Tab-separated table of C-alpha atoms in Angstrom:
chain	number	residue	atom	x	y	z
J	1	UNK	CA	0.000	0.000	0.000
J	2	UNK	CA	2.967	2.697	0.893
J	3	UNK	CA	4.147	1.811	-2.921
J	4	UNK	CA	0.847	2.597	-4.547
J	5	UNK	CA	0.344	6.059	-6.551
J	6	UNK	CA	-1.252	8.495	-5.546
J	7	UNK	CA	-4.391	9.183	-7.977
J	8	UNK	CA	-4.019	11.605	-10.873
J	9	UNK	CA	-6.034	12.892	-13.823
J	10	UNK	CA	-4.957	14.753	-16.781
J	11	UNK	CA	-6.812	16.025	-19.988
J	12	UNK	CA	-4.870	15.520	-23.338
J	13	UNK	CA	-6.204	18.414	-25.786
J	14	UNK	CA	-6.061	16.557	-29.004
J	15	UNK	CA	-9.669	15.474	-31.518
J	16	UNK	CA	-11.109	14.538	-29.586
J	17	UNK	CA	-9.987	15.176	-26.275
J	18	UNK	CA	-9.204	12.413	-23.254
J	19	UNK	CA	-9.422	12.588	-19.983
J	20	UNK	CA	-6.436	9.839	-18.194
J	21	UNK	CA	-6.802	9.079	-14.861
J	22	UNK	CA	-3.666	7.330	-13.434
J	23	UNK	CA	-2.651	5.821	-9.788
J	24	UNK	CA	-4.510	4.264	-7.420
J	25	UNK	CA	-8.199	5.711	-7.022
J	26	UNK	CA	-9.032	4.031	-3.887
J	27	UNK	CA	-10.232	5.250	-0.178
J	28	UNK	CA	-6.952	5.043	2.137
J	29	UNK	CA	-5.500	6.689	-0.790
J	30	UNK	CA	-7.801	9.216	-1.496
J	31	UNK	CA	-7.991	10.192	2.468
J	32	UNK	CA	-4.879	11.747	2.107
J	33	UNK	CA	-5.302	15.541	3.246
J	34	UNK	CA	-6.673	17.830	0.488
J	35	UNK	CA	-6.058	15.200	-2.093
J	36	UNK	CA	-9.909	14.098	-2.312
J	37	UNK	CA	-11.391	18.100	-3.122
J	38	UNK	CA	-8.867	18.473	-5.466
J	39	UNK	CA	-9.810	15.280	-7.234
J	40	UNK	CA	-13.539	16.355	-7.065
J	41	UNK	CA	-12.636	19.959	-8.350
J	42	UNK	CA	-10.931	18.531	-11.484
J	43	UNK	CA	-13.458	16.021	-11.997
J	44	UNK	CA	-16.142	18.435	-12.269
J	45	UNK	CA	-13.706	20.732	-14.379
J	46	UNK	CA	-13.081	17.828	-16.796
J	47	UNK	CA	-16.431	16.740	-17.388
J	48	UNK	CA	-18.062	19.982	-18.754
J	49	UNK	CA	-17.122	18.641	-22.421
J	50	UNK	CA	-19.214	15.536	-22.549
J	51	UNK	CA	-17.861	14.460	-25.931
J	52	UNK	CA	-14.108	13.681	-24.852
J	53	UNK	CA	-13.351	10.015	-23.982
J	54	UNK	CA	-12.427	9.011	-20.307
J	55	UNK	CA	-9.508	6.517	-20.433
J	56	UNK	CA	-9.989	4.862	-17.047
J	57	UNK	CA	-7.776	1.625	-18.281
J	58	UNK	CA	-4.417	2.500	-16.590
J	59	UNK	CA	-5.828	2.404	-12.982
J	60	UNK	CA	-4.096	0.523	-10.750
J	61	UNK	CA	-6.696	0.021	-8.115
J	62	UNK	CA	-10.067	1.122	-8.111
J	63	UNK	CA	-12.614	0.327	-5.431
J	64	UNK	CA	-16.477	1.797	-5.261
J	65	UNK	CA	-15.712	5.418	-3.505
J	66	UNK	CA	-13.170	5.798	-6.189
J	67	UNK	CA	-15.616	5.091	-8.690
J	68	UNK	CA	-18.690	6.901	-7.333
J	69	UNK	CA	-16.381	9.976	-7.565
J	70	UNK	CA	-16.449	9.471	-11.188
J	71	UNK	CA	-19.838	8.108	-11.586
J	72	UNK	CA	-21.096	11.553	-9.474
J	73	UNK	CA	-18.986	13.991	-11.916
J	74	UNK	CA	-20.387	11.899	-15.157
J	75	UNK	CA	-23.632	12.761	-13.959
J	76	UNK	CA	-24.817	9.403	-12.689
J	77	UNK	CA	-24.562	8.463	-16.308
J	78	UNK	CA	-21.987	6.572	-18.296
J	79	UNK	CA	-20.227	9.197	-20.851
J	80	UNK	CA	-20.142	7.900	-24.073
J	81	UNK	CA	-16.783	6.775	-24.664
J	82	UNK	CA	-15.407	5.239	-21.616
J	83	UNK	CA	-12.170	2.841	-21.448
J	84	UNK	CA	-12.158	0.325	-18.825
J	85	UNK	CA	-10.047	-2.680	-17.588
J	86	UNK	CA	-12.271	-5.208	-17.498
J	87	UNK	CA	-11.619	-6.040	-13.808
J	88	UNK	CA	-13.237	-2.411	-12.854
J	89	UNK	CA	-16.407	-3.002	-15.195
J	90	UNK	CA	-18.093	-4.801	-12.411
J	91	UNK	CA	-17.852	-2.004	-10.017
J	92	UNK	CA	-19.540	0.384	-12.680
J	93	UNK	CA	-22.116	-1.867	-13.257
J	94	UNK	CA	-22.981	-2.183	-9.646
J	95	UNK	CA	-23.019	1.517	-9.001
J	96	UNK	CA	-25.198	1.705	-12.051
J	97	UNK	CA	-28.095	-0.930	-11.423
J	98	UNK	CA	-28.016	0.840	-7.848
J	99	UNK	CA	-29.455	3.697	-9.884
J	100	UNK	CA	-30.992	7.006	-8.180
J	101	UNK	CA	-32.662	6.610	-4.901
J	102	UNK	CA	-36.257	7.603	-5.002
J	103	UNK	CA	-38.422	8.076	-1.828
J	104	UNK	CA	-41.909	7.197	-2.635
J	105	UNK	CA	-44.357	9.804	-2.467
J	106	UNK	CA	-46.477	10.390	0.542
J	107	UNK	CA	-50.316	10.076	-0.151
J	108	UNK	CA	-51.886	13.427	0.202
J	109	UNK	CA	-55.178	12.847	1.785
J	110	UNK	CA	-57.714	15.755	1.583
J	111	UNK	CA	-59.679	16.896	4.571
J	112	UNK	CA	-63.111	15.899	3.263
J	113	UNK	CA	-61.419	12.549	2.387
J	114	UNK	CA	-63.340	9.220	3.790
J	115	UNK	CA	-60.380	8.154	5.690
J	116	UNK	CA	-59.732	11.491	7.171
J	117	UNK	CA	-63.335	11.732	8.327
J	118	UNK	CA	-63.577	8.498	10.148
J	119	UNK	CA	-60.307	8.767	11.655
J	120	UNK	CA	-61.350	12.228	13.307
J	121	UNK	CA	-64.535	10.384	14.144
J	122	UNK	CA	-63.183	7.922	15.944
J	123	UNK	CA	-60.834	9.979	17.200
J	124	UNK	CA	-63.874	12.493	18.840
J	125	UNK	CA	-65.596	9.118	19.943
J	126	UNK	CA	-62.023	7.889	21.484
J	127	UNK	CA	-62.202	11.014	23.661
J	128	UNK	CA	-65.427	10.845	24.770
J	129	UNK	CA	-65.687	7.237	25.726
J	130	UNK	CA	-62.414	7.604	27.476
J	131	UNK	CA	-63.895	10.950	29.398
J	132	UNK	CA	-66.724	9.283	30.394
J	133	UNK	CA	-65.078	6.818	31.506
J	134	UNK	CA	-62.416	8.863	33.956
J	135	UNK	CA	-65.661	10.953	35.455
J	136	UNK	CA	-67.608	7.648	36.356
J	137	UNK	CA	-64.106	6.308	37.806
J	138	UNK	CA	-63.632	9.550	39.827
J	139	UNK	CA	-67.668	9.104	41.118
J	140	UNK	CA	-66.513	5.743	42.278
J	141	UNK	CA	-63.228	6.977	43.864
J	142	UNK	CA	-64.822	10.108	45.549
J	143	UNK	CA	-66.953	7.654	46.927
J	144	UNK	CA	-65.004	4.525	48.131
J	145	UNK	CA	-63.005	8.393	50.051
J	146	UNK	CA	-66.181	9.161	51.876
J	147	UNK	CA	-66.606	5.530	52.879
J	148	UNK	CA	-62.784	5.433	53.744
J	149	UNK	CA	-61.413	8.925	54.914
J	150	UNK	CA	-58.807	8.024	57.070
J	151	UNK	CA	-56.769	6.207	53.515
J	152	UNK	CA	-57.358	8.813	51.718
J	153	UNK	CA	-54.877	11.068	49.725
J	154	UNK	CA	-54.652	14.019	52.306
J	155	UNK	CA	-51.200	14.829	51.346
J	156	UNK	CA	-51.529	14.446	47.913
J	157	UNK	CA	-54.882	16.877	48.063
J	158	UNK	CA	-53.251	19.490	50.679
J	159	UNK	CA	-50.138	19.494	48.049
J	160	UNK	CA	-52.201	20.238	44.952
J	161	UNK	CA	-54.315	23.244	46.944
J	162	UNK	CA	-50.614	24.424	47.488
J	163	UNK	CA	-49.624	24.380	43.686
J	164	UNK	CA	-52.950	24.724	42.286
J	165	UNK	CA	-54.689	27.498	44.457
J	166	UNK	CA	-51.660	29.238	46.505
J	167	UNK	CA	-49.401	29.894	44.001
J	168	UNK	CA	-51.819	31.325	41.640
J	169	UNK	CA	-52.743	34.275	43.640
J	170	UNK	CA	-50.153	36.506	42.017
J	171	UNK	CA	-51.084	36.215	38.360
J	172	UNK	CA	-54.713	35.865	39.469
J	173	UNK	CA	-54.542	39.391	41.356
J	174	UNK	CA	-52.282	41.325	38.831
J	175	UNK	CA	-54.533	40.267	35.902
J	176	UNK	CA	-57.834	40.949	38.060
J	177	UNK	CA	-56.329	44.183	38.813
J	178	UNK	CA	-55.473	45.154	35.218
J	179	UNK	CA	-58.447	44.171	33.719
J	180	UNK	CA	-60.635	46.279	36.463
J	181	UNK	CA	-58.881	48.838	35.571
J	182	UNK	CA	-59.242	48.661	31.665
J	183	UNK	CA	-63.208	47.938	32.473
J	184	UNK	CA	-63.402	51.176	34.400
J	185	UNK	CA	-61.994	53.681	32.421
J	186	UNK	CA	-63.947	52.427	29.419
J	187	UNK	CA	-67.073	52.119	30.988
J	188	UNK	CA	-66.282	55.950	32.649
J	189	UNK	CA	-66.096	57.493	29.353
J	190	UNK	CA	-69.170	56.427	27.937
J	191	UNK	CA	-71.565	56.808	30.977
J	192	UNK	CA	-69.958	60.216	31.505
J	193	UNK	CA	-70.927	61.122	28.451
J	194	UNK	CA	-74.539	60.570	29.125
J	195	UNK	CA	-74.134	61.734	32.834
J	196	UNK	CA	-74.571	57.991	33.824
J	197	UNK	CA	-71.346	58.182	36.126
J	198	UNK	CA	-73.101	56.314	39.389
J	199	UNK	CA	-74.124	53.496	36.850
J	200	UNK	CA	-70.257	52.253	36.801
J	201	UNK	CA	-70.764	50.619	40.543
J	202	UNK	CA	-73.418	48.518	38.601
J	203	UNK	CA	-71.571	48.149	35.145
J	204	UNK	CA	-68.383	46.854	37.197
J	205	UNK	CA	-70.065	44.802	39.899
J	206	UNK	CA	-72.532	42.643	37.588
J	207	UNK	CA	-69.678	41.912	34.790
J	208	UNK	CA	-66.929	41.161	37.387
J	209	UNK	CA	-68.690	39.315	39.868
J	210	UNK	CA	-71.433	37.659	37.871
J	211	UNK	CA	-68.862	37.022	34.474
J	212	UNK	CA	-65.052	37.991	34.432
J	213	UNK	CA	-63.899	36.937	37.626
J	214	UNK	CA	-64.635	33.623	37.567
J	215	UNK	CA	-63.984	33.486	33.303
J	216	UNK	CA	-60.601	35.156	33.673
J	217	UNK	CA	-59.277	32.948	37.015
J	218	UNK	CA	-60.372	29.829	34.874
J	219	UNK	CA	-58.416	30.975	31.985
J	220	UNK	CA	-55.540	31.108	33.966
J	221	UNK	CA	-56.201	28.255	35.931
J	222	UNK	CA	-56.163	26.215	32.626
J	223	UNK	CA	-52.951	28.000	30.995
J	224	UNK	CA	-51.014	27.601	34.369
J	225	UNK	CA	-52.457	24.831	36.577
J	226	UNK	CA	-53.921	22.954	33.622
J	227	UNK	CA	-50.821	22.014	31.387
J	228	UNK	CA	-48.803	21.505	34.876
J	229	UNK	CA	-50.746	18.781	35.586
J	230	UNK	CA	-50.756	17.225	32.238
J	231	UNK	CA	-47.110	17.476	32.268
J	232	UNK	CA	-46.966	16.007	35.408
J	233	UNK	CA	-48.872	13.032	34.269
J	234	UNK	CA	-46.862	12.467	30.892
J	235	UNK	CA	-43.926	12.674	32.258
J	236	UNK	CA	-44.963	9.950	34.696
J	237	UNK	CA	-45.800	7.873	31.591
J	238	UNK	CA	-43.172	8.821	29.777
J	239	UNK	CA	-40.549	7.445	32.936
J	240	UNK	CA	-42.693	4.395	33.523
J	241	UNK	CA	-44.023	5.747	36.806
J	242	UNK	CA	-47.529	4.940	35.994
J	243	UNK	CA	-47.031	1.369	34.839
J	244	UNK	CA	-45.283	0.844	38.205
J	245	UNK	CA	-47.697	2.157	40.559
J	246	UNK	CA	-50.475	-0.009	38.421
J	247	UNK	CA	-47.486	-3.074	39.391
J	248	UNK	CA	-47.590	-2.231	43.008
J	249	UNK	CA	-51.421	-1.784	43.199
J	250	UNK	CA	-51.844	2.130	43.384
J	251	UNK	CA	-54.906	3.011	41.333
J	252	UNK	CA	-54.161	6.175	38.840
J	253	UNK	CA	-58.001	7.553	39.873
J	254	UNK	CA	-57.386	7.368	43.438
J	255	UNK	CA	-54.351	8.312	43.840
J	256	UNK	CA	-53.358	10.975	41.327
J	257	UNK	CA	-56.551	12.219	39.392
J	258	UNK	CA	-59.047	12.476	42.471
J	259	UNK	CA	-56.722	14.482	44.735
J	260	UNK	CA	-56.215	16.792	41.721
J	261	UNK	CA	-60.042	17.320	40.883
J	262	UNK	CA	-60.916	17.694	44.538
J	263	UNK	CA	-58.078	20.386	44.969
J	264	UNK	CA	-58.855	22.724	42.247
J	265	UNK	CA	-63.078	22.344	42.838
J	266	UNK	CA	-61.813	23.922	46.149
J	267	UNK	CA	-59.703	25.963	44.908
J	268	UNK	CA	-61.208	28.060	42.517
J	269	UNK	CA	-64.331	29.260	44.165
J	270	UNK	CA	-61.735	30.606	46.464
J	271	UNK	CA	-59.638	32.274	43.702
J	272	UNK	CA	-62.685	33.667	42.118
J	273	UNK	CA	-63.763	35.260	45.206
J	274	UNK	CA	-60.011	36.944	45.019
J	275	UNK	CA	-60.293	37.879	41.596
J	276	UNK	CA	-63.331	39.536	42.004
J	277	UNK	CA	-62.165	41.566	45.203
J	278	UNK	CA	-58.456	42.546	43.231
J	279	UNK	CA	-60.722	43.267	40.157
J	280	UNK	CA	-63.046	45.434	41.488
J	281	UNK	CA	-60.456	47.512	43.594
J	282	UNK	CA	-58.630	48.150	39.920
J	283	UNK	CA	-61.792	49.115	38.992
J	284	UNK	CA	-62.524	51.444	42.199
J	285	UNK	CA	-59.575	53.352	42.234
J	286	UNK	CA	-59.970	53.663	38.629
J	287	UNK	CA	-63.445	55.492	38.956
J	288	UNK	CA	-61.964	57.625	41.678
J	289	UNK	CA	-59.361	58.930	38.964
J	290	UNK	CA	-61.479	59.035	35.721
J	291	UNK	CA	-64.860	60.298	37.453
J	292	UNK	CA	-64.104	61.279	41.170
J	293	UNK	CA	-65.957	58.697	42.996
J	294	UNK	CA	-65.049	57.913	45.975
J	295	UNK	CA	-64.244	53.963	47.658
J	296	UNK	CA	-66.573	54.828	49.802
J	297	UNK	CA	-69.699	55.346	47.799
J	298	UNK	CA	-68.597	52.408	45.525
J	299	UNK	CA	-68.601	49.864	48.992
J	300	UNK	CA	-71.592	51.644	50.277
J	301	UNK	CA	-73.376	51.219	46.801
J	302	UNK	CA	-71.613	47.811	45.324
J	303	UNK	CA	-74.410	45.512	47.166
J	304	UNK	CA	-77.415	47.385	46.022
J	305	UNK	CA	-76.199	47.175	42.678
J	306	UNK	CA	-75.149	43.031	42.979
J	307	UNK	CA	-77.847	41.250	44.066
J	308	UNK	CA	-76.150	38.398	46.481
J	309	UNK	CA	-77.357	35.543	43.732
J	310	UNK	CA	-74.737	36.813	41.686
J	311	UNK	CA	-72.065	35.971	44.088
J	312	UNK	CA	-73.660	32.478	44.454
J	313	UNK	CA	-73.502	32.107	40.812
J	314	UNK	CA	-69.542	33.337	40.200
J	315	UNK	CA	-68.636	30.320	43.510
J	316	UNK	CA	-70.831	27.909	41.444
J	317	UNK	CA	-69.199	28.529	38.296
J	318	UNK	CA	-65.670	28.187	40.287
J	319	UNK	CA	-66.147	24.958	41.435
J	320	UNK	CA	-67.644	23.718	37.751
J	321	UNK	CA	-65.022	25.252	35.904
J	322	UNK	CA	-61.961	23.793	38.287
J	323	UNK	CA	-63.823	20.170	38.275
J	324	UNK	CA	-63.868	20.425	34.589
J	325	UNK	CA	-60.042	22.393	34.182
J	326	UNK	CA	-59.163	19.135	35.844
J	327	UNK	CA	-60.549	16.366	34.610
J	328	UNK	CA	-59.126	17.948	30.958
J	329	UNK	CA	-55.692	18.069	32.071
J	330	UNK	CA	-55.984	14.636	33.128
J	331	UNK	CA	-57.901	12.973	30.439
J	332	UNK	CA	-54.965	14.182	28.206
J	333	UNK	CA	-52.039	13.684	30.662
J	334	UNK	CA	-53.069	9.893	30.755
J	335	UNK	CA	-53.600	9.761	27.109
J	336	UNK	CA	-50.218	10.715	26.639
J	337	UNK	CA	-47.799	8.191	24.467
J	338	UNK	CA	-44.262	7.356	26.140
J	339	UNK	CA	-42.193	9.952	23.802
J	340	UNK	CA	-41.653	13.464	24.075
J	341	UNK	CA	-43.570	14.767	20.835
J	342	UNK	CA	-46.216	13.405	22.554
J	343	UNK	CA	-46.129	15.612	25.781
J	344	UNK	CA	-45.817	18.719	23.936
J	345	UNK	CA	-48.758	17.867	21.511
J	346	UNK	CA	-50.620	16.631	24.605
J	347	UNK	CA	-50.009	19.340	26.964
J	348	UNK	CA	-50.922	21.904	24.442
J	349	UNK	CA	-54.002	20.458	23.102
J	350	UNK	CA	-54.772	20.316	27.002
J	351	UNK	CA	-54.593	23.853	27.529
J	352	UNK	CA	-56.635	24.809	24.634
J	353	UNK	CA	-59.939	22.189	25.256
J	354	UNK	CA	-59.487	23.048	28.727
J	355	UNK	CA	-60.041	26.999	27.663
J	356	UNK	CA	-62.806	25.587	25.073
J	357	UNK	CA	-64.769	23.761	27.789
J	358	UNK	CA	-64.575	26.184	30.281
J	359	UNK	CA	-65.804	29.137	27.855
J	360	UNK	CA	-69.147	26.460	26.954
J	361	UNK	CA	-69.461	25.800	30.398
J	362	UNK	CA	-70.107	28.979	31.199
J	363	UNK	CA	-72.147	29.886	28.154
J	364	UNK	CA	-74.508	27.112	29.625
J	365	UNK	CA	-74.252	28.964	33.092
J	366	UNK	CA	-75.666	32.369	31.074
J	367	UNK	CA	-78.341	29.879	29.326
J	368	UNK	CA	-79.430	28.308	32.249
J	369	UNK	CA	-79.097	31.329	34.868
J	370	UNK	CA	-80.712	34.137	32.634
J	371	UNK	CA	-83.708	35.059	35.041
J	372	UNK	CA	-81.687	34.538	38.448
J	373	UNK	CA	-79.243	37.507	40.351
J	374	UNK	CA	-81.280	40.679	38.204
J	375	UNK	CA	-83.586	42.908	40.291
């Protein structure tokens, strides 16, 4: 091998032209430094002319990188005149039956296709049987808890309030706060206009109380609390940590989907209640700015303009709307598939039907609710 030439090619300019390629055109040759882009660069240079003959027949060793260096400059064709020792034909012929690899296309399947529809079909039905099936679980759970309160998950529950309902006070209060605010000054500039300016107490107490407290604490809720506990729940599948606790005889309902729907049914009337109060103040000090009204006659005026139903509504919707925040999250937590495209498709499609469910839940609230908390 140390005695072997070192591969060379050289155009003779004569009618019509060759192209000689000399030495040894094999790989511990042509790993030399530098040696194998030159070889490509003059390659490339020499086959612009595709009527001169390539005179291959004074190689002294040629193995199938060598020759798929040629093969790649002739332009996966054979030129027309091409001499060859007979020993290299073979490899040629090899690299040519291999031919051009071609992926097959991928079947494009419209979305008004037959299979498309009956896969999203059974996908919709998949859902629902499964949902059904995790709420009639939880009914028997909740229940085997009342019978049995002294096994139950009290430290799993207590934890949950802590993540769930504690730690959410911040973003809860600044966007309550915020949003009061924005409510106030454009409600102000419209009823001052007509000389409505006392109406705001009612403008601000009915939609905040009755609607956007417990809407917006939901929201966030879902976006925060929501995907933490599908996370929570994929990654568990994702480590194994579900299979094993169904190996050592922990129930997934009892143990980790119960605690979690119990904790945030608790938690959210309680947030709403907060939301409304941080809302409202936005919303008070806002009308003492923008129209002069003072905190006092807003207090003094806020429960003859909110009928106590109201309130009763805004709890009921808190405890509907954290029931259902958590049974989404972990319908789709357990649903996920042990890989990690899975958990971010799965948390994010949690978050948004969580969103989607709470904003029909409380469309049926409005539907169903429509005479009550109105003097």
């Amino acid at each position: 091998m140390p005695n072997q030439q070192a591969p060379s090619l050289q155009v003779i300019e004569q009618t019509p032209s060759r192209v000689v390629a000399t030495g040894s055109w094999q790989i511990h040759v042509l790993a030399r430094r530098q040696l194998m882009s030159e070889l490509v660069n003059k390659l490339r240079s020499a086959a612009r002319n595709p009527a001169q003959v390539w005179d291959l027949s004074d190689i002294e060793g040629l193995d199938h990188i060598g020759a798929q260096l040629f093969w790649n400059a002739w332009g996966r064709k054979r030129p027309d005149t091409l001499l060859l020792a007979p020993i290299h034909e073979e490899i040629f012929a090899r690299i040519e039956q291999a031919g051009t690899l071609v992926l097959p296309a991928t079947p494009r399947e419209h979305w008004y296709s037959v299979a498309v529809i009956r896969r999203g079909v059974r996908n919709i039905v998949g859902h629902g049987l499964s949902f059904i099936g995790l709420i009639g679980q939880l009914v028997l759970d909740i229940g085997t808890f009342i019978a049995h309160p002294l096994r139950g998950p009290w430290k799993e529950i207590s934890s949950n309030i802590f993540h769930i309902g504690y730690q959410a006070l911040g973003i809860t209060a600044l966007v309550g706060f915020l949003i009061g605010v924005v409510l106030s000054y454009l409600s102000a500039q419209q009823l001052h206009s007509f000389g409505g300016d006392v109406y705001l107490v009612n403008i601000l107490g009915m939609s905040v109380i009755r609607e956007l407290g417990p809407l917006l604490a939901a929201i966030l809720v879902a976006g925060r609390s929501g995907s933490a506990i599908t996370a929570q729940l994929g990654v568990m599948r994702v480590t194994e940590e579900l299979d094993a606790m169904l190996v050592m005889g922990m129930p997934h309902g009892f143990r980790l989907i119960m605690p979690r729907v119990l904790a945030l049914a608790l938690c959210m009337p309680l947030l709403v209640v907060w939301t409304d109060a941080v809302a409202l103040a936005g919303g008070m000090a806002a009308a003492q700015l923008e129209l002069g009204l003072s905190a006092h006659y807003f207090l003094q005026e806020l429960p003859n303009a909110v009928p106590p139903a109201n309130y009763w509504i805004g709890i009921g919707k808190g405890v509907v709307f954290g029931s259902l925040i958590a049974l989404v999250a972990c319908h789709f937590g357990l649903r996920i598939k042990p890989n990690t495209e899975s958990l971010g498709q799965g948390t994010t499609l949690s978050v948004v039907t969580a969103i989607t469910v709470v904003i029909v839940a409380d469309a049926v609230f409005a539907i169903l609710f429509k005479g009550v908390g109105f003097y």
